[in-house]
Short mmCIF file of C-alpha atoms in Angstrom, two decimals:
data_model
loop_
_atom_site.label_atom_id
_atom_site.label_comp_id
_atom_site.label_asym_id
_atom_site.label_seq_id
_atom_site.Cartn_x
_atom_site.Cartn_y
_atom_site.Cartn_z
CA GLN A 1 5.35 -15.75 -1.50
CA VAL A 2 3.23 -12.69 -0.82
CA GLU A 3 0.79 -11.10 -3.21
CA LEU A 4 -1.01 -7.74 -3.11
CA ILE A 5 -4.28 -7.38 -4.95
CA GLU A 6 -5.68 -3.88 -5.44
CA SER A 7 -9.18 -2.81 -6.35
CA GLY A 8 -10.92 0.49 -6.83
CA GLY A 9 -9.77 3.50 -8.74
CA GLY A 10 -11.23 4.90 -11.91
CA LEU A 11 -12.38 8.23 -13.26
CA VAL A 12 -13.97 10.91 -11.10
CA GLN A 13 -14.67 14.61 -11.38
CA SER A 14 -12.79 17.15 -9.33
CA GLY A 15 -14.24 17.30 -5.83
CA GLY A 16 -15.43 13.71 -5.96
CA SER A 17 -14.47 10.67 -3.93
CA LEU A 18 -12.96 7.27 -4.59
CA SER A 19 -11.80 4.44 -2.41
CA LEU A 20 -9.03 1.93 -2.97
CA SER A 21 -8.67 -1.49 -1.37
CA CYS A 22 -5.71 -3.82 -1.14
CA GLU A 23 -5.62 -7.41 0.07
CA VAL A 24 -2.40 -9.06 1.15
CA SER A 25 -2.20 -12.83 0.85
CA GLY A 26 0.44 -15.52 1.06
CA SER A 27 2.94 -16.88 3.54
CA ILE A 28 2.45 -14.14 6.09
CA PHE A 29 3.32 -14.19 9.75
CA THR A 30 2.98 -10.48 10.30
CA ILE A 31 2.16 -7.39 8.27
CA ASN A 32 4.07 -4.57 9.89
CA LEU A 33 3.38 -1.77 7.46
CA MET A 34 0.81 -1.19 4.73
CA GLY A 35 0.35 1.82 2.57
CA TRP A 36 -0.25 3.53 -0.72
CA TYR A 37 2.14 5.27 -3.07
CA ARG A 38 1.35 7.03 -6.31
CA GLN A 39 3.18 7.91 -9.48
CA ALA A 40 1.99 10.61 -11.81
CA PRO A 41 3.22 10.79 -15.43
CA GLY A 42 6.76 12.10 -15.55
CA LYS A 43 7.12 12.12 -11.78
CA GLN A 44 8.71 9.90 -9.18
CA ARG A 45 6.69 7.53 -7.06
CA GLU A 46 5.71 9.18 -3.79
CA LEU A 47 4.21 8.11 -0.51
CA VAL A 48 0.54 8.92 -0.10
CA ALA A 49 -0.30 7.24 3.20
CA GLU A 50 0.84 4.38 5.37
CA ILE A 51 -0.39 2.58 8.48
CA ASN A 52 1.57 0.38 10.85
CA SER A 53 0.49 -2.67 12.79
CA GLY A 54 -0.33 -0.52 15.79
CA GLY A 55 -2.69 1.66 13.80
CA GLY A 56 -0.38 4.63 13.55
CA THR A 57 -0.71 6.54 10.31
CA ASN A 58 1.41 8.83 8.19
CA LEU A 59 -0.09 10.91 5.39
CA ALA A 60 1.61 13.10 2.83
CA GLY A 61 1.03 16.77 3.41
CA SER A 62 -0.67 17.15 0.05
CA VAL A 63 -3.47 14.76 1.04
CA LYS A 64 -3.94 15.52 4.73
CA GLY A 65 -7.52 16.43 5.49
CA ARG A 66 -8.72 14.82 2.25
CA PHE A 67 -7.48 11.22 2.33
CA SER A 68 -7.60 8.64 5.10
CA ILE A 69 -6.04 5.21 5.44
CA SER A 70 -7.36 2.33 7.48
CA ARG A 71 -6.92 -1.37 8.00
CA GLY A 72 -9.84 -3.74 7.85
CA ASP A 73 -11.19 -5.95 10.61
CA ILE A 74 -9.37 -8.63 8.68
CA LYS A 75 -5.89 -7.25 9.20
CA ASN A 76 -4.59 -8.15 5.78
CA MET A 77 -6.73 -5.45 4.17
CA VAL A 78 -5.86 -1.79 3.77
CA TYR A 79 -8.11 0.94 2.46
CA LEU A 80 -7.52 4.43 1.11
CA GLN A 81 -10.49 6.78 1.18
CA MET A 82 -9.94 9.75 -1.10
CA ASN A 83 -12.23 12.75 -0.78
CA SER A 84 -12.18 16.19 -2.37
CA LEU A 85 -10.09 14.84 -5.21
CA LYS A 86 -8.12 17.25 -7.35
CA PRO A 87 -6.74 16.89 -10.87
CA GLU A 88 -3.25 16.76 -9.36
CA ASP A 89 -4.23 13.53 -7.58
CA THR A 90 -4.29 11.84 -10.97
CA ALA A 91 -1.77 9.00 -10.87
CA VAL A 92 -1.28 5.28 -10.71
CA TYR A 93 -1.71 4.23 -7.10
CA TYR A 94 0.32 1.32 -5.76
CA CYS A 95 -0.34 -0.71 -2.65
CA HIS A 96 2.76 -1.47 -0.59
CA ALA A 97 3.24 -3.78 2.36
CA MET A 98 6.04 -5.33 4.38
CA GLY A 99 6.33 -7.75 7.25
CA TYR A 100 7.62 -11.16 8.25
CA SER A 101 6.88 -14.50 6.60
CA ASP A 102 6.03 -17.81 8.26
CA ARG A 103 9.77 -18.51 8.16
CA ARG A 104 10.46 -15.21 9.95
CA GLN A 105 11.97 -13.67 6.85
CA ILE A 106 11.33 -10.05 5.96
CA TRP A 107 9.21 -9.54 2.89
CA GLU A 108 8.24 -6.40 0.99
CA GLU A 109 5.83 -6.32 -1.92
CA TRP A 110 4.05 -3.96 -4.28
CA GLY A 111 0.74 -4.22 -6.02
CA GLN A 112 0.45 -3.86 -9.77
CA GLY A 113 -1.11 -0.42 -9.49
CA THR A 114 -4.55 1.01 -10.12
CA ARG A 115 -5.19 4.18 -12.09
CA VAL A 116 -6.98 7.16 -10.61
CA THR A 117 -7.97 9.96 -12.97
CA VAL A 118 -9.50 13.19 -11.72
CA SER A 119 -11.02 15.42 -14.36
CA SER A 120 -11.31 19.16 -13.92
#
């Protein structure tokens, strides 16, 4: 069983910064992909940023130049640094990860979500 634990988030003024962290734990053999999605009220969940095991990243166009994603020295951690935040970044942010278990079975999990609110 794999669990994702998120931390960070909160309330910030427009133009401010926040960082999110996510720790993956459990019966993990590999973590192939880690990332962040967000869901704003009344909207579908969308990809914000993701990073693969080789360090390659993919960021949504709306956050390029403002957000960055990284993996920790301990490879089961993923971070999202959010700068120059805008009110339209307000959403619940979900950590997402997928990989292989100790039994070589594919797993995919989501965190419970952490709220980010950007005031104008």
